[in-house]
Tab-separated table of C-alpha atoms in Angstrom:
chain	number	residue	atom	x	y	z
A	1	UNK	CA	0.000	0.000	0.000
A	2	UNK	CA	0.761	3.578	-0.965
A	3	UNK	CA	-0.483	5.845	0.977
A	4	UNK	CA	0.415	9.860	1.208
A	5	UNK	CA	-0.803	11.679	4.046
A	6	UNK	CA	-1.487	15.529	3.820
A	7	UNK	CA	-0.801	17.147	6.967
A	8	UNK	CA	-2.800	19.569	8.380
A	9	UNK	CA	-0.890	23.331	8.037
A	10	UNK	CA	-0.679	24.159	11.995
A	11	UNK	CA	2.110	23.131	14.654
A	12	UNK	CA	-0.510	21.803	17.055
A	13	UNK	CA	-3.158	20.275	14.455
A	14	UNK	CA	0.049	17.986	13.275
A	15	UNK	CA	0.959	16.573	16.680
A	16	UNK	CA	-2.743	16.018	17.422
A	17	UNK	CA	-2.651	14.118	14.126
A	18	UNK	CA	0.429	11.380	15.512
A	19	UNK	CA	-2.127	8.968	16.616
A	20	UNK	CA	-3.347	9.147	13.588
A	21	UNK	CA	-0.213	8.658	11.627
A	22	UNK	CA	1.071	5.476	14.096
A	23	UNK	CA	-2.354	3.930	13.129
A	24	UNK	CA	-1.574	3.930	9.384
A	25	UNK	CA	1.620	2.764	10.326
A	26	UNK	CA	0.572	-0.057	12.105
A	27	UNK	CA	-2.093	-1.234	9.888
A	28	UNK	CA	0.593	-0.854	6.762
A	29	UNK	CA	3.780	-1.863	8.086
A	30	UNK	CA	5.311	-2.473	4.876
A	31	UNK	CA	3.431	-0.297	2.714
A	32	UNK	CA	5.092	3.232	1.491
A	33	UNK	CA	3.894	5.873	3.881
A	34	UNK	CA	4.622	9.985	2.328
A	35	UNK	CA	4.127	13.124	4.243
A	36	UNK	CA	3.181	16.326	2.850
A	37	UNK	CA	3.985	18.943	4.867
A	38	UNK	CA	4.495	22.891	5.087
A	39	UNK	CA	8.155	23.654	5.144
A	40	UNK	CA	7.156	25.268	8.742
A	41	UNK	CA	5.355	22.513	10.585
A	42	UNK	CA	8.039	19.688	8.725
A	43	UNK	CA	10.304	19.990	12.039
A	44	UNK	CA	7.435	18.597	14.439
A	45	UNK	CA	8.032	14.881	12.851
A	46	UNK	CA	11.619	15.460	13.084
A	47	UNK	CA	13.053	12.339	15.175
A	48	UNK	CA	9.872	9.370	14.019
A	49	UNK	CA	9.864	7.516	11.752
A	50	UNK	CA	6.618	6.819	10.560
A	51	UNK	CA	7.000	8.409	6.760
A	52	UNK	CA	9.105	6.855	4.409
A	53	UNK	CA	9.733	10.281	2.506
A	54	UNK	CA	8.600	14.129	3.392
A	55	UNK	CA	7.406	16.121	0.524
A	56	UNK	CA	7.581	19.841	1.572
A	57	UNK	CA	4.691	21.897	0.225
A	58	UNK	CA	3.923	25.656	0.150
A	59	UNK	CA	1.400	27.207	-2.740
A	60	UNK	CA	3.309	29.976	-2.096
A	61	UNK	CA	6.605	29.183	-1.757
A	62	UNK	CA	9.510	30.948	-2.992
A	63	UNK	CA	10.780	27.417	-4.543
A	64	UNK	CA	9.141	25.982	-7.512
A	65	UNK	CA	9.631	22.483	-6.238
A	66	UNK	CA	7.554	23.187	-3.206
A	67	UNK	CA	4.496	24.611	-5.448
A	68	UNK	CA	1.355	22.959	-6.414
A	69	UNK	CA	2.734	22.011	-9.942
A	70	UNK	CA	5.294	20.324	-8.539
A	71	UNK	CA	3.786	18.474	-6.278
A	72	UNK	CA	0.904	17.335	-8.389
A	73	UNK	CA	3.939	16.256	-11.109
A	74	UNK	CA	5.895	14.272	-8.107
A	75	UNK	CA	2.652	12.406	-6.935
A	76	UNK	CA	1.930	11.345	-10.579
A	77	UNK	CA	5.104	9.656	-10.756
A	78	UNK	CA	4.723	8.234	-7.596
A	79	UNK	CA	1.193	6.864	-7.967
A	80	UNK	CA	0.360	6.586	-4.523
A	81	UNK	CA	-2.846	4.195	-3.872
A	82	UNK	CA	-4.713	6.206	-1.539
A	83	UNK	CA	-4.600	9.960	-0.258
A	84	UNK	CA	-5.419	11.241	3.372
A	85	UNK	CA	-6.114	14.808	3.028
A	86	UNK	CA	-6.106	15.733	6.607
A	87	UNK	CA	-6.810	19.331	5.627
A	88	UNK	CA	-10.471	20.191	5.096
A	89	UNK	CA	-9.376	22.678	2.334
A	90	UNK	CA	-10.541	22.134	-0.943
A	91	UNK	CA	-7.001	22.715	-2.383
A	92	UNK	CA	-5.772	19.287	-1.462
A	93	UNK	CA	-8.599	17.317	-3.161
A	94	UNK	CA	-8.344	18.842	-6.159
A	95	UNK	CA	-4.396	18.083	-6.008
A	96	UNK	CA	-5.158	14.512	-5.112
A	97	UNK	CA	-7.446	14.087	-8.045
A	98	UNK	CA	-5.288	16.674	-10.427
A	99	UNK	CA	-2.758	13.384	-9.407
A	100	UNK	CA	-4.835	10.709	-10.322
A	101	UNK	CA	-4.647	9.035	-6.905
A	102	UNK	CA	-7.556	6.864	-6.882
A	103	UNK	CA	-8.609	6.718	-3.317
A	104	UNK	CA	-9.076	10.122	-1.846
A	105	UNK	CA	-9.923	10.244	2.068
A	106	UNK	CA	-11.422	13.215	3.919
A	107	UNK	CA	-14.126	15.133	5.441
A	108	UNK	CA	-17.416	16.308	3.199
A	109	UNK	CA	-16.598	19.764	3.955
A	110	UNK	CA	-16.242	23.353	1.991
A	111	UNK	CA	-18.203	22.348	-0.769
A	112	UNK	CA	-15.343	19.119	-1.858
A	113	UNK	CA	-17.308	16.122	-1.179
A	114	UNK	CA	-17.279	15.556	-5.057
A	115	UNK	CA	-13.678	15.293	-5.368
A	116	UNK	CA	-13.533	12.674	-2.349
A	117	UNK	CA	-14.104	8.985	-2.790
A	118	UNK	CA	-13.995	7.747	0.756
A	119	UNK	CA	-16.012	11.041	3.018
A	120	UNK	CA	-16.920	11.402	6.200
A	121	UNK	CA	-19.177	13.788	7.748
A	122	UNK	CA	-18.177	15.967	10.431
A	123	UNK	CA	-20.335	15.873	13.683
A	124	UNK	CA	-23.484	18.409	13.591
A	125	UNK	CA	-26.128	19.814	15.580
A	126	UNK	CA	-29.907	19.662	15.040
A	127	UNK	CA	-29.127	22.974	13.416
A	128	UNK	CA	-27.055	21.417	11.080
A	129	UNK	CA	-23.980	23.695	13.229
A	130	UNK	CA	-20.619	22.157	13.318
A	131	UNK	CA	-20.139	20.539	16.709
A	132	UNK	CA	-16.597	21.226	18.599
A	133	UNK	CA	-14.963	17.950	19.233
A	134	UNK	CA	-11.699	16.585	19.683
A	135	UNK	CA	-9.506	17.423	16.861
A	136	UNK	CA	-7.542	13.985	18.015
A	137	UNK	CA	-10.452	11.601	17.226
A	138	UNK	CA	-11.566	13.695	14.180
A	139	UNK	CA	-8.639	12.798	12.387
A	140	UNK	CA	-8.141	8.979	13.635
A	141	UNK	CA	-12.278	8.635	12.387
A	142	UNK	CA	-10.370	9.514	8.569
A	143	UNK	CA	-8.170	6.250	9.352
A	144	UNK	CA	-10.518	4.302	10.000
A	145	UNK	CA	-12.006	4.562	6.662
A	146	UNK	CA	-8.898	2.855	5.690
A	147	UNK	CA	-9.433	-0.064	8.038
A	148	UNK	CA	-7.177	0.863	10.429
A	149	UNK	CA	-7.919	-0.804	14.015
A	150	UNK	CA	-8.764	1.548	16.531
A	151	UNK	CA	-5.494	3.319	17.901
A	152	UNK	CA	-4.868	5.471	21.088
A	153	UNK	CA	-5.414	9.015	21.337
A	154	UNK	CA	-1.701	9.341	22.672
A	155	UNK	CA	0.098	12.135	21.467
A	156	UNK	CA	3.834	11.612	20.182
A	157	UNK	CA	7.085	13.810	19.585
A	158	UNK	CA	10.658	12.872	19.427
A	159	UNK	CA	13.824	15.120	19.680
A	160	UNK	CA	16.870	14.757	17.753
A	161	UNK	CA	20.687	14.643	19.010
A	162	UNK	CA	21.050	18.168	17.394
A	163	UNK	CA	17.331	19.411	19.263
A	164	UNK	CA	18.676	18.002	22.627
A	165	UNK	CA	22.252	19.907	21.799
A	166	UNK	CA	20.354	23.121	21.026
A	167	UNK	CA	19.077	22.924	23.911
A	168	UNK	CA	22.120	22.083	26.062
A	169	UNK	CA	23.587	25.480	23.957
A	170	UNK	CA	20.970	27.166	25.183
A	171	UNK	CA	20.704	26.627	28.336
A	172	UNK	CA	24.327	26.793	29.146
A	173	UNK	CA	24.095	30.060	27.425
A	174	UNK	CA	21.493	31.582	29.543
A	175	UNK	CA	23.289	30.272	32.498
A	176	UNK	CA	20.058	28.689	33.598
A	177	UNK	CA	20.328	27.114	37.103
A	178	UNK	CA	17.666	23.694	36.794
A	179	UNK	CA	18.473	21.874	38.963
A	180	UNK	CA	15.661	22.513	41.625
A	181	UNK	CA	13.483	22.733	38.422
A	182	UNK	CA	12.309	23.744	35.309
A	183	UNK	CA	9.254	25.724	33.538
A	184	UNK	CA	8.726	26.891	30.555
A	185	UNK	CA	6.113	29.612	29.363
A	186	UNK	CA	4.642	29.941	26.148
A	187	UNK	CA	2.323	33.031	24.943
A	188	UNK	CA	2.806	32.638	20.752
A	189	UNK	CA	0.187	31.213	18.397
A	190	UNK	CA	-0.276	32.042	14.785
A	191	UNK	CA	-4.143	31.813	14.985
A	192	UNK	CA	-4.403	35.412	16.415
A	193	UNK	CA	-3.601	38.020	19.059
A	194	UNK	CA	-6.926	37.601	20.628
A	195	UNK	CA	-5.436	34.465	22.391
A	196	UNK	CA	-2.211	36.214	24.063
A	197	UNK	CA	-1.808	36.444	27.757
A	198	UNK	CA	-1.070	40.142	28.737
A	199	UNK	CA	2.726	39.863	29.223
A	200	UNK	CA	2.340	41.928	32.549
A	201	UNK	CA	0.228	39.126	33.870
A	202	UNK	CA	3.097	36.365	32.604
A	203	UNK	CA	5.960	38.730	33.886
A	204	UNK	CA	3.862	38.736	37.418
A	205	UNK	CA	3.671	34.712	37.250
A	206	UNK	CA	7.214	34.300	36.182
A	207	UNK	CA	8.865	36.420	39.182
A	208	UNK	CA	6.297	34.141	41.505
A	209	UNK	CA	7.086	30.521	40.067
A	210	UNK	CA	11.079	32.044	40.110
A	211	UNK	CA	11.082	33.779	43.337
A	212	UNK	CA	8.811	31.201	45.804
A	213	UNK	CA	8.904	27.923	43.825
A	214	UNK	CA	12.582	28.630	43.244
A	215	UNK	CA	12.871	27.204	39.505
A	216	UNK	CA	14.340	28.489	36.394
A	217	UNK	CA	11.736	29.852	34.203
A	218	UNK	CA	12.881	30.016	30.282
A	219	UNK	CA	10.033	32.173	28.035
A	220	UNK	CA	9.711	30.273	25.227
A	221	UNK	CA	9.757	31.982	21.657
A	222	UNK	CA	9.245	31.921	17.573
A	223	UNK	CA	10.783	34.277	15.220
A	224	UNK	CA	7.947	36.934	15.472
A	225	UNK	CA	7.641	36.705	18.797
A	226	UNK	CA	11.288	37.351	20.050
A	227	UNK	CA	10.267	41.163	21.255
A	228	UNK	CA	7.577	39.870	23.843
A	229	UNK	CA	9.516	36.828	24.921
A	230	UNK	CA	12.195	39.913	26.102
A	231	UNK	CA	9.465	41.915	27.734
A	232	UNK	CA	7.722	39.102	30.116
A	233	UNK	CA	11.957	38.346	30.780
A	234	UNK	CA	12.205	41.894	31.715
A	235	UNK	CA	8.907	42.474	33.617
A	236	UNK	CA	9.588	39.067	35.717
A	237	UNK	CA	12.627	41.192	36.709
A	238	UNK	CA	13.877	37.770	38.136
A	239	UNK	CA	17.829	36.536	38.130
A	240	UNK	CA	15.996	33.298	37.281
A	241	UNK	CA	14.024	34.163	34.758
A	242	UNK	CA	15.203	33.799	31.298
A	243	UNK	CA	14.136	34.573	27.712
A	244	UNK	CA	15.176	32.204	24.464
A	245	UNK	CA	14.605	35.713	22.202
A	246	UNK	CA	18.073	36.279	21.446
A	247	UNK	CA	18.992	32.821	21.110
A	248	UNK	CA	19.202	30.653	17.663
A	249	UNK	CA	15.381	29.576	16.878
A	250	UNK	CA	14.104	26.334	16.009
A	251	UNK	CA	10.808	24.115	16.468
A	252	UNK	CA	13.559	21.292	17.719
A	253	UNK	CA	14.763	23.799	20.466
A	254	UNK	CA	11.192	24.677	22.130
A	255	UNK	CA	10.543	20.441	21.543
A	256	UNK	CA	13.703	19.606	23.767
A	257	UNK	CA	13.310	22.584	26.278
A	258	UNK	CA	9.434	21.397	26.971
A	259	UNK	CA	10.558	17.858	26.572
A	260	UNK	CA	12.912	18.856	29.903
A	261	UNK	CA	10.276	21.023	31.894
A	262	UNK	CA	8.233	20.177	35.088
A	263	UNK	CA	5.540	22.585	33.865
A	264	UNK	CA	4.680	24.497	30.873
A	265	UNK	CA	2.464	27.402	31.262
A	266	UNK	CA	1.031	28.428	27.714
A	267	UNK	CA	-1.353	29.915	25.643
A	268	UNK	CA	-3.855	27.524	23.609
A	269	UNK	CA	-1.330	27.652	20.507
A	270	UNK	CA	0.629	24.486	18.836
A	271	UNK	CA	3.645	24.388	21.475
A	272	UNK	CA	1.072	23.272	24.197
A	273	UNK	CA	0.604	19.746	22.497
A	274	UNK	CA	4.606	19.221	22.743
A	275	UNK	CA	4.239	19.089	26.425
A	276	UNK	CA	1.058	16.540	25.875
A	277	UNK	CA	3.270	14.601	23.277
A	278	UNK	CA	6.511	14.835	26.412
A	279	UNK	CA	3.907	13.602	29.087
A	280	UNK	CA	4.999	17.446	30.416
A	281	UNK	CA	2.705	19.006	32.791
A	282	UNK	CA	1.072	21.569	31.362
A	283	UNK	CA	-1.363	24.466	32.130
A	284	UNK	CA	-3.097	25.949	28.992
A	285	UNK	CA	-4.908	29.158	28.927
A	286	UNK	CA	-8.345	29.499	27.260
A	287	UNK	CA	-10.067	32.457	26.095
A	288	UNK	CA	-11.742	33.238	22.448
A	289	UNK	CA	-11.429	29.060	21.311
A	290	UNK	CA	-12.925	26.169	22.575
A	291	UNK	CA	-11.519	23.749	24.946
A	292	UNK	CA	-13.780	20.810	23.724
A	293	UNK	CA	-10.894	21.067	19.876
A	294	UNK	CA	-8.062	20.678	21.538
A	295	UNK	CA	-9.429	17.761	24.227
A	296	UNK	CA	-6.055	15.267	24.383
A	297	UNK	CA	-7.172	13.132	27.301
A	298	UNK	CA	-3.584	13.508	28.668
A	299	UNK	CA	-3.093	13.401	31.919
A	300	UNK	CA	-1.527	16.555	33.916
A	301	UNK	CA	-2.924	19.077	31.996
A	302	UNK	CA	-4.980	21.450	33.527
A	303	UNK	CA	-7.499	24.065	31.112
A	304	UNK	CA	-7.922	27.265	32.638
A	305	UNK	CA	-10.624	29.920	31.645
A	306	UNK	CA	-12.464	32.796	32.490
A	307	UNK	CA	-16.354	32.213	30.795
A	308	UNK	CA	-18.295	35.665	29.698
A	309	UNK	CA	-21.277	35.778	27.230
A	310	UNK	CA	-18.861	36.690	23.830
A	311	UNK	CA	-17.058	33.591	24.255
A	312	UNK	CA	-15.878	31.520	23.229
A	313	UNK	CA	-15.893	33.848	19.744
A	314	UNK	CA	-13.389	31.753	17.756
A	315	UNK	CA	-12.054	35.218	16.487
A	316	UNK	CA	-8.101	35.404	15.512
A	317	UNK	CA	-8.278	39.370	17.062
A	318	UNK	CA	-11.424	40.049	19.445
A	319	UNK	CA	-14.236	41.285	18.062
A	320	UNK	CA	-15.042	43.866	20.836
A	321	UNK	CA	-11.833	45.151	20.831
A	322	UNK	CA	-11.197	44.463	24.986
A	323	UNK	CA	-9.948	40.742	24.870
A	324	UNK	CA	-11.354	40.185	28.730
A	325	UNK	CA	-11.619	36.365	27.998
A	326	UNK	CA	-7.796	36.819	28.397
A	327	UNK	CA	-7.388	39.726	30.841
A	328	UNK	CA	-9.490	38.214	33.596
A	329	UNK	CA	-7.127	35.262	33.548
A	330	UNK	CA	-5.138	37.016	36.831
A	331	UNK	CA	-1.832	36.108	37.585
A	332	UNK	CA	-2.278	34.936	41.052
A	333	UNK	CA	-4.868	32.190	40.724
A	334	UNK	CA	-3.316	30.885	37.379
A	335	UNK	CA	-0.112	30.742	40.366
A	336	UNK	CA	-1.692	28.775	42.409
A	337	UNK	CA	-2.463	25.923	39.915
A	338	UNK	CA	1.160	26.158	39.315
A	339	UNK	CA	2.422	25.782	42.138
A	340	UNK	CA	-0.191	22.557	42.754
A	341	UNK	CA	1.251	20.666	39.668
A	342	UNK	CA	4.757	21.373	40.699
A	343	UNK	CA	4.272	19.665	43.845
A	344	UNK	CA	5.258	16.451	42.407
A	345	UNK	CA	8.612	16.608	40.757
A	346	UNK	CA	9.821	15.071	37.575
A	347	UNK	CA	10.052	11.426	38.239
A	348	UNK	CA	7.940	11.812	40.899
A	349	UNK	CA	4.891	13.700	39.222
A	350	UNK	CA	1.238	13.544	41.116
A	351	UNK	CA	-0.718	12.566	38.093
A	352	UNK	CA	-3.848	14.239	37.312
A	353	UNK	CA	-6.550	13.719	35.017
A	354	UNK	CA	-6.922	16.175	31.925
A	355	UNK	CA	-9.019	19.098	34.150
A	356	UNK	CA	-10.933	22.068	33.159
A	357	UNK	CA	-10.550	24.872	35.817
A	358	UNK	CA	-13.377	28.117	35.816
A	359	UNK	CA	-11.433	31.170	37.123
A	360	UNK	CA	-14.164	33.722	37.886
């Protein structure tokens, strides 16, 4: 069996899809298994070895061999048996059938149905609204239409020598004490600025966990996001406190420093799964997007919101221009969670069931 997989085009949306890539793997151990990936989300699978071959892919991409020509010419040749389009854009059905692959997997959604041969539907209310559910299971349902036996909903990562070395860099670097412990805090997300944190409120939790847990804290960071990694650094005001802004950048860095941590703090954006994947405790903060998507069933992992009537919106930048879903997330309470998960240490961790916690 040949079988390419699209991936979906977000950090976290690909590592909630590894249970569903170890399923196809298991149910075709021999078979030819080929990811196509964005150049930017490639790095997650770094270190598994599920895919026989990675196809980078970019409509816009600067390189002509990462464009949809390209790819459509390079699946032709390859005649792959069946396609998982992951995606629910209509772009990668059309490429599938522009490739003449003659099995094309995915959900009946954005108008597509007609290019797919195997569909599902995705879950609906009486209203015919879509239905927030776990992203997880959404995708593993697609495997299943490729008789794939029932697999976990267990997220998994791997590092690399050179991640875990980036890290050691790093960290040396910073002259980062970790010994007595290690968190991590994460406020990116490409989806939208109406998910941030205030950075006052993470300075105000990063001098806490530094200054009365007694950890190192590192602020995690991506390219566009070096600026505000710097200002919750300089804010926590905290010899313990550290920001990876003006360090050298990759995916495999923020993999191998969450891999390490006792705790991750973090927004609801794609670096939260990593500390799912890690079996890292992790505390993820909710605001305009709903909790019931991103549902892992990990354990440690505690969902922390503040409910009011516009929410959740599902808007990248809030509509009403205050973003209080966020602000009324305080500092102190978020704290105390904190300082509850860190109570059992790495290798010693009190283990908790996924939890939803309403602040206010």
């Amino acid at each position: 069996m040949n079988v390419v997989v699209f991936c979906p085009s977000l950090i976290g949306d690909t590592v909630m899809a590894t249970p569903t890539f170890r399923a196809l793997r298991k149910r075709y151990p021999a078979g030819k298994l080929t990811a196509v990936v964005k150049p930017n989300v490639a790095p997650v699978l770094d270190g598994l070895d599920w895919f026989d071959e990675t196809i980078l892919f970019h409509p816009g991409a600067k390189t002509p061999e990462q464009r949809t020509r390209a790819l459509v010419r390079r699946l032709r040749a390859d005649r792959p048996d069946a396609a998982v389009l992951l995606p629910n854009s209509i772009r990668t059905a059309w490429i599938s059938r522009l490739a003449g692959i003659p099995r094309r997997v995915g959900y009946d959604r954005y108008a597509r149905g007609w290019l797919l041969t195997d569909r599902l539907r995705p879950p609906r209310d009486e209203d015919g609204k879509l239905l927030p559910s776990p992203i997880v299971e959404y995708y593993l349902a697609l495997s299943r239409l490729l008789d794939c036996p029932r697999e976990s909903a267990r997220l998994e990562l791997a590092t690399t020598a050179a991640d875990e070395a980036a890290a050691d860099e790093a960290l040396g670097a910073l002259g980062a004490d970790v010994s007595a412990g290690l968190v991590c805090l994460n406020n990116g997300g490409a989806f939208g600025p109406s998910k941030a944190w205030p950075s006052e409120s993470f300075g105000v939790l990063a001098r806490r966990l530094a200054g009365e847990c007694g950890v190192a804290v590192v602020v995690l960071c991506g390219p566009a996001e070096r600026e505000e990694s710097r200002r919750i650094a300089a804010l926590a005001d905290h010899p313990r406190v550290y920001s990876l802004a003006d360090r050298r950048l990759s995916l495999g860095l923020s993999k191998a420093i969450v891999r390490r941590s006792d705790l991750m703090v973090t927004t609801d954006s794609g670096p939260r799964h990593f500390a799912a994947a890690f079996g890292t405790p992790v505390i993820s903060l909710f605001g305009p997007t709903w909790i019931q998507w991103t549902r892992t069933n990990q354990p440690n992992a505690a969902h922390l919101y503040h409910p009011l009537p516009c929410g959740p919106c599902q808007r990248p930048v809030c509509p009403l221009g205050h973003n209080e879903c966020m602000r009324r997330l305080r500092p102190d309470p978020v704290f105390d969670v904190a300082r509850r998960m860190l109570s059992g240490r790495r290798g010693s961790r009190a283990t908790i069931k996924e939890t939803t916690w309403r602040l206010g």
